Coordinates of C-alpha atoms in Angstrom, one line a residue:
X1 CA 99.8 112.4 93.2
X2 CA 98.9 108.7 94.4
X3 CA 100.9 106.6 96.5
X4 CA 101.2 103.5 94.2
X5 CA 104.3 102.8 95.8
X6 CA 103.4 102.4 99.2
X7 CA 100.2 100.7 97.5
X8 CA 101.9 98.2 95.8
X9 CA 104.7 96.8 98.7
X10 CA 101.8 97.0 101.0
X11 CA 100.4 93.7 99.0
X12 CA 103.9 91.7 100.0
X13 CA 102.4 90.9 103.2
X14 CA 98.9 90.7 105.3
X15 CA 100.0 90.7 109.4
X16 CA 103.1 88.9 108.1
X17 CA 101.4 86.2 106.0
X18 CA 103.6 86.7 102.9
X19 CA 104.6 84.5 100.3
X20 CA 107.5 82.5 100.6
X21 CA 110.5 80.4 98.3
X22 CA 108.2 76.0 98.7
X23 CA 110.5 74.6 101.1
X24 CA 112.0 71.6 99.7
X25 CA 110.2 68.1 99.5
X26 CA 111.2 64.4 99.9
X27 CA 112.9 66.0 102.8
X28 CA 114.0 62.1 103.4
X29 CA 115.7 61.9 100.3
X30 CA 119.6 61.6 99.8
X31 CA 118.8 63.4 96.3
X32 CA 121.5 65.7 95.5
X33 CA 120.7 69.3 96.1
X34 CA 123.9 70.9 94.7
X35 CA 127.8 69.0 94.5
X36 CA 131.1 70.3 94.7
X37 CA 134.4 69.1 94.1
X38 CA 135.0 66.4 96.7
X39 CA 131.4 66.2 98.0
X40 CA 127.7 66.9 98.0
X41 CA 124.6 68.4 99.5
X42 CA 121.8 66.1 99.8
X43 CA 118.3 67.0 100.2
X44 CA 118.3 66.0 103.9
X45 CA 121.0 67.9 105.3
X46 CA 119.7 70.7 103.3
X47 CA 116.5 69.9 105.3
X48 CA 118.1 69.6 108.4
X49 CA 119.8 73.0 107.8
X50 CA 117.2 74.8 107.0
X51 CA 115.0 74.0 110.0
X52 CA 117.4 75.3 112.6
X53 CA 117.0 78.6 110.7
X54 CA 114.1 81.7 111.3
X55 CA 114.3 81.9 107.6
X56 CA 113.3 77.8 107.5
X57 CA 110.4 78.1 110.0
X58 CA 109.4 81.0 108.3
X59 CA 108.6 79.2 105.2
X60 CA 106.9 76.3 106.8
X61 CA 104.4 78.6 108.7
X62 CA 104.1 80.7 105.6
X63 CA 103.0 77.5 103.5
X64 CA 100.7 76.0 105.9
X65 CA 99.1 79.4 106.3
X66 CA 98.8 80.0 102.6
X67 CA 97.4 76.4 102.2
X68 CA 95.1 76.9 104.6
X69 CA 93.6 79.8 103.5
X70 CA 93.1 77.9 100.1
X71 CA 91.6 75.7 101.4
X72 CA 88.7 77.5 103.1
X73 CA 88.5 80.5 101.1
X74 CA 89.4 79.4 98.0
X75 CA 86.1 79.3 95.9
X76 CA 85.9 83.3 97.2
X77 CA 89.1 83.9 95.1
X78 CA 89.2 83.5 91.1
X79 CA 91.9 83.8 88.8
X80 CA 89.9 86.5 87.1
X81 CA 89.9 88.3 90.6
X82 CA 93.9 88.2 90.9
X83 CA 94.6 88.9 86.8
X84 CA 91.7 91.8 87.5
X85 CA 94.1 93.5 90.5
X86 CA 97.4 92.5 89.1
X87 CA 96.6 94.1 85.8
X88 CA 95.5 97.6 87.8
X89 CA 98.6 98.0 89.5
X90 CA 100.2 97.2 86.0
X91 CA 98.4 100.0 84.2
X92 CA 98.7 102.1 87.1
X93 CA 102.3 102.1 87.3
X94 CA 102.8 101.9 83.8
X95 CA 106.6 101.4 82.5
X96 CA 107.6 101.7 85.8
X97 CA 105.9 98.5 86.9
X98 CA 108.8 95.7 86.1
X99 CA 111.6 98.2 88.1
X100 CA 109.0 98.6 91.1
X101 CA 108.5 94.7 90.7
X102 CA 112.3 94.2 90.6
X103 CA 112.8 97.0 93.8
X104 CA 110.6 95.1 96.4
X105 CA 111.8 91.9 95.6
X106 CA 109.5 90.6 93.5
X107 CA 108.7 89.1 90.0
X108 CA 105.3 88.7 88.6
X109 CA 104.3 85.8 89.5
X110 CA 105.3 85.9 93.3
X111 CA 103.4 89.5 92.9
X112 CA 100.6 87.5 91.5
X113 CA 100.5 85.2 94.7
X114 CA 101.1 88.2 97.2
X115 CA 97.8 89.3 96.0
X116 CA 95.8 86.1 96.0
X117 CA 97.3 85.8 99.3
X118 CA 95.8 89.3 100.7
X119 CA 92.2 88.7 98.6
X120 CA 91.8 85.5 100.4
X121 CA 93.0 87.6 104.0
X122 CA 90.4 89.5 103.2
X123 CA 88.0 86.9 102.5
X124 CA 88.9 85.0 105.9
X125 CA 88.9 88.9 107.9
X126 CA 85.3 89.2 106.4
X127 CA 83.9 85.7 107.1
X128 CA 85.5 85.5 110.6
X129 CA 85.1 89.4 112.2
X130 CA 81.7 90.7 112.2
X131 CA 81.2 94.4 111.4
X132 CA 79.5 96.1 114.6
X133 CA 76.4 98.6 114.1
X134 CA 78.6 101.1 116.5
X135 CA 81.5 100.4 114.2
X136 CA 79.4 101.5 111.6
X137 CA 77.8 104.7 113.4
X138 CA 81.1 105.8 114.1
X139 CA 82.5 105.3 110.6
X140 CA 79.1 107.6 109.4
X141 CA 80.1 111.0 111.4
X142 CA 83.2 111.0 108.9
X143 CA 82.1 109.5 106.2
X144 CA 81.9 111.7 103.2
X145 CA 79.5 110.9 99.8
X146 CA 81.6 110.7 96.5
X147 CA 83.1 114.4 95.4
X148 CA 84.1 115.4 91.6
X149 CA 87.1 117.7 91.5
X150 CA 89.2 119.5 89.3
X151 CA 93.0 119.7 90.4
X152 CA 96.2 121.5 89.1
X153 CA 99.3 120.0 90.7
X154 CA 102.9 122.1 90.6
X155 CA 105.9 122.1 92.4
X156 CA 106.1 125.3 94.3
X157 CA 103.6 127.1 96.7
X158 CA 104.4 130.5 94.7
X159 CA 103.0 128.8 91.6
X160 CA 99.7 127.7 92.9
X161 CA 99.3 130.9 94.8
X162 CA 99.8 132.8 91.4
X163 CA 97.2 130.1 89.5
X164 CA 94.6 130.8 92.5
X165 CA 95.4 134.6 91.7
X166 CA 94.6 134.4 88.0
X167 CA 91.4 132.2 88.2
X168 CA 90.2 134.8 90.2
X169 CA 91.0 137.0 87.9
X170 CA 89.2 135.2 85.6
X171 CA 91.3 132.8 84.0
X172 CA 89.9 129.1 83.1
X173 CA 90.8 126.4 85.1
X174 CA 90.9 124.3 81.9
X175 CA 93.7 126.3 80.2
X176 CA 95.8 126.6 83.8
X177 CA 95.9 123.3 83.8
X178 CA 96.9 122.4 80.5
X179 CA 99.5 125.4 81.0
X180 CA 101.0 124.4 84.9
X181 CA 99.8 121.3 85.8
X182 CA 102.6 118.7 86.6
X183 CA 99.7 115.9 86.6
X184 CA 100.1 114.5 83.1
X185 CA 96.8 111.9 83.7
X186 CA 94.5 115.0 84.3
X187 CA 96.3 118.2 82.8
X188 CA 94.6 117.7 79.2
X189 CA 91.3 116.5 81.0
X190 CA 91.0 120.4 82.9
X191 CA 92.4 118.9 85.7
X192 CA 89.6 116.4 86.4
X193 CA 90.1 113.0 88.6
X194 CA 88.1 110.5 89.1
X195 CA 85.1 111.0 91.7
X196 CA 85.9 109.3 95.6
X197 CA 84.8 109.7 98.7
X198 CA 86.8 109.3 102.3
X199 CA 87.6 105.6 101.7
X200 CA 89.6 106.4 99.2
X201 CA 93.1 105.5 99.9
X202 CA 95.0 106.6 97.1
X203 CA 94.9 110.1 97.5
X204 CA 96.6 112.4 100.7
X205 CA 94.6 112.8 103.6
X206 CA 95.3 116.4 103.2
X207 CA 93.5 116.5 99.4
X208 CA 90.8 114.6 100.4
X209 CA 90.5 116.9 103.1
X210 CA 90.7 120.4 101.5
X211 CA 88.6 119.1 99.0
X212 CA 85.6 118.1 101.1
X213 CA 85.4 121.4 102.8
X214 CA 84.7 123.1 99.5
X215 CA 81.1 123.9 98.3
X216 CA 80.3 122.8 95.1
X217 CA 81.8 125.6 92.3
X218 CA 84.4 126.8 95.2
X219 CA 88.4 126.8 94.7
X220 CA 91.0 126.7 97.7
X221 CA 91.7 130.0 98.5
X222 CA 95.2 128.8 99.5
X223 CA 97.5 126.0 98.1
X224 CA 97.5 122.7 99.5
X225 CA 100.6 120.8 100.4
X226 CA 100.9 117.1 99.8
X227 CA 103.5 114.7 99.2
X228 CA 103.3 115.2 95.4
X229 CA 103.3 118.7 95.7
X230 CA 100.8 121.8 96.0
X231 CA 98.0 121.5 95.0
X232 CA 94.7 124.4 93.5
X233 CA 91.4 122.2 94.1
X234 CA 88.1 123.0 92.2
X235 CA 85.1 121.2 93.9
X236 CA 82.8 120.4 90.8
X237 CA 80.1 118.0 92.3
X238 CA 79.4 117.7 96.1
X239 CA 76.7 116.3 96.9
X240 CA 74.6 116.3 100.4
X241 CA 75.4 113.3 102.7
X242 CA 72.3 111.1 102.3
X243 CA 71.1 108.0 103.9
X244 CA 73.4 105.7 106.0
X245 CA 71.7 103.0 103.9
X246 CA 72.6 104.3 100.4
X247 CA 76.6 104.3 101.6
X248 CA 76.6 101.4 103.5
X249 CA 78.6 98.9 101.3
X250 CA 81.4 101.7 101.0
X251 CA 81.3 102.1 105.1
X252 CA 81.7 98.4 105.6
X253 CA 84.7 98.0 102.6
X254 CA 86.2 101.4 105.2
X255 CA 86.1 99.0 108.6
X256 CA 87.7 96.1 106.3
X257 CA 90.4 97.8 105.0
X258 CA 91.1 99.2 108.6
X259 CA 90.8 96.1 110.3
X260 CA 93.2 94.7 107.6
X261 CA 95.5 97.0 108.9
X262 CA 95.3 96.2 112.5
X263 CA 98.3 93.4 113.2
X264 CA 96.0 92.2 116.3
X265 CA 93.5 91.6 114.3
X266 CA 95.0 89.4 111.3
X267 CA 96.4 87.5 114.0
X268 CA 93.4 86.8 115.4
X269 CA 91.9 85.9 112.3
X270 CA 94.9 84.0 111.5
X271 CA 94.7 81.9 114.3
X272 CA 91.5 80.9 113.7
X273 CA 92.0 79.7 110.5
X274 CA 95.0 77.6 111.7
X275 CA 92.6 76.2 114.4
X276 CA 90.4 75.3 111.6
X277 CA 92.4 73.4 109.6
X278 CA 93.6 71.5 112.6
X279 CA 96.9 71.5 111.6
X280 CA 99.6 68.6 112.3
X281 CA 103.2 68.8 112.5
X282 CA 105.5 65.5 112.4
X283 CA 108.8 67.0 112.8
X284 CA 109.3 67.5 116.5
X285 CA 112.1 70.0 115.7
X286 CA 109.1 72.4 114.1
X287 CA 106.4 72.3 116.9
X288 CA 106.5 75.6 117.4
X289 CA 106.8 77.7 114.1
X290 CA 102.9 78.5 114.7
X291 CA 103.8 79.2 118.0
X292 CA 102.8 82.9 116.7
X293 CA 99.7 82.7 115.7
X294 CA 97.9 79.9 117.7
X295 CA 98.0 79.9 121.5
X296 CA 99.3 76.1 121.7
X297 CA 101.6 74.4 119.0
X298 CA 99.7 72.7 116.1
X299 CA 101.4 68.9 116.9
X300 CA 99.2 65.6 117.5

């Protein structure tokens, strides 16, 4: 019932910062890049070839943005921190992971660097855009405290409407899940998932939101459609809103994520850490592949 496949292509890019093929180096250099029969391709007409091309500019801006990010945010980004994420989305999508890898393009080490290249995004989006306290009092009237439910998923709206039929009857919600549940993570568990609240993006806005109208020990009297499927919600645990002060940390990760959405936004942050590193470029012929991202080109 989670997304991890929109999850995981999500991390190829961050408002189109996304990793790219090291463009060659002694571009000078008459070094043979590849040789046929009657002739040869140097590294410099390689060079040259590759600079008239999107593709070429692409990959320059791509590297100095990476390089620049590494260089300010760096220290904010461990190994540990990029093994820590890379390893979730491994256990997450299981035996799947290499094909899903292999299907967007990637291999696991370019995965690896997608993702150190969207923590230290994030890291720049935090240090550079300042969370508002109306930002924050706006992201509170929706914000909902961490629920524990009970799901049993199944493929067709006639079989939920039967499962809600027999728990009223009596029935345990255990031993329908065990019996219908397509879920095979929470099936055996009585249908239990981890507890989350409405920053949770892994889960259909439509769960999330059946689920939070339910009163704790209450069951959807109707089945709830979601792209996995339809869906009987138990609410086992929901507890009463709180403080602003106790959620606070959760609200602020919310704005981030959104902001991190916004293309505007990453563009603006962007900009500002090309401005920072006060970037020069030589080649006259590549003056403007920041053109995008900073107001003026980056050339001295």
């Amino acid at each position: 019932m989670k997304s991890y496949m929109k999850k995981i292509a999500a991390v190829v890019a961050v408002a189109g910062v996304a990793l790219s093929t090291a463009a060659c180096s002694n571009s000078g250099s008459n070094s043979t890049v590849a040789s046929y029969k009657g002739g040869k391709i140097t590294q410099q007409q390689y060079y040259d070839e590759m600079k008239k091309s999107q593709a070429g500019k692409s990959a320059l801006a791509n590297m100095i943005i990476n390089r620049a990010l590494e260089q300010q945010y760096g220290k904010y980004v461990s190994s540990k921190k990029v093994d820590k994420q890379y390893n979730n989305y491994k256990k997450q999508y299981g035996s799947q992971f290499s094909a899903v890898l292999q299907q967007n393009g990637m291999t696991a080490s370019s995965f690896k660097e997608n993702l150190k290249t969207n923590l230290l995004s994030e890291q720049a989006l935090k240090h550079i855009k300042k969370i508002s306290k109306k930002q924050e009092q706006q992201a509170w009237k929706s914000y909902q405290p961490k629920v524990t439910v009970q799901h049993i998923l199944v493929a067709k709206k006639s079989t939920a409407q039967s499962i809600i039929k027999q728990l009223k009857d009596g029935k345990s919600f255990k031993s329908l899940a065990k019996k219908y549940s397509l879920d095979t993570a929470t099936k055996n568990k009585a249908g239990k998932l981890p507890a989350f609240d409405s920053t949770d993006s892994t889960l259909d806005s439509s769960f999330k939101n059946a689920a939070f109208k339910l009163k704790t020990g209450e069951v959807t009297s109707t089945p709830v459609k979601s792209q996995s499927g339809y869906h009987v919600i138990k609410m086992i645990n929901h507890p009463a809103k709180g403080k602003f002060a106790d959620h606070k940390k959760a609200i602020d990760n919310e704005i981030y994520a959104s902001m991190a959405q916004d293309q505007a936004t990453m563009k603006d942050v962007i900009s500002t850490v090309l401005k920072r590193a006060d970037v020069s470029i030589k080649d006259n012929d590549l003056k403007d592949v920041l053109a995008s991202y900073v107001s003026t080109p980056a050339t001295k």
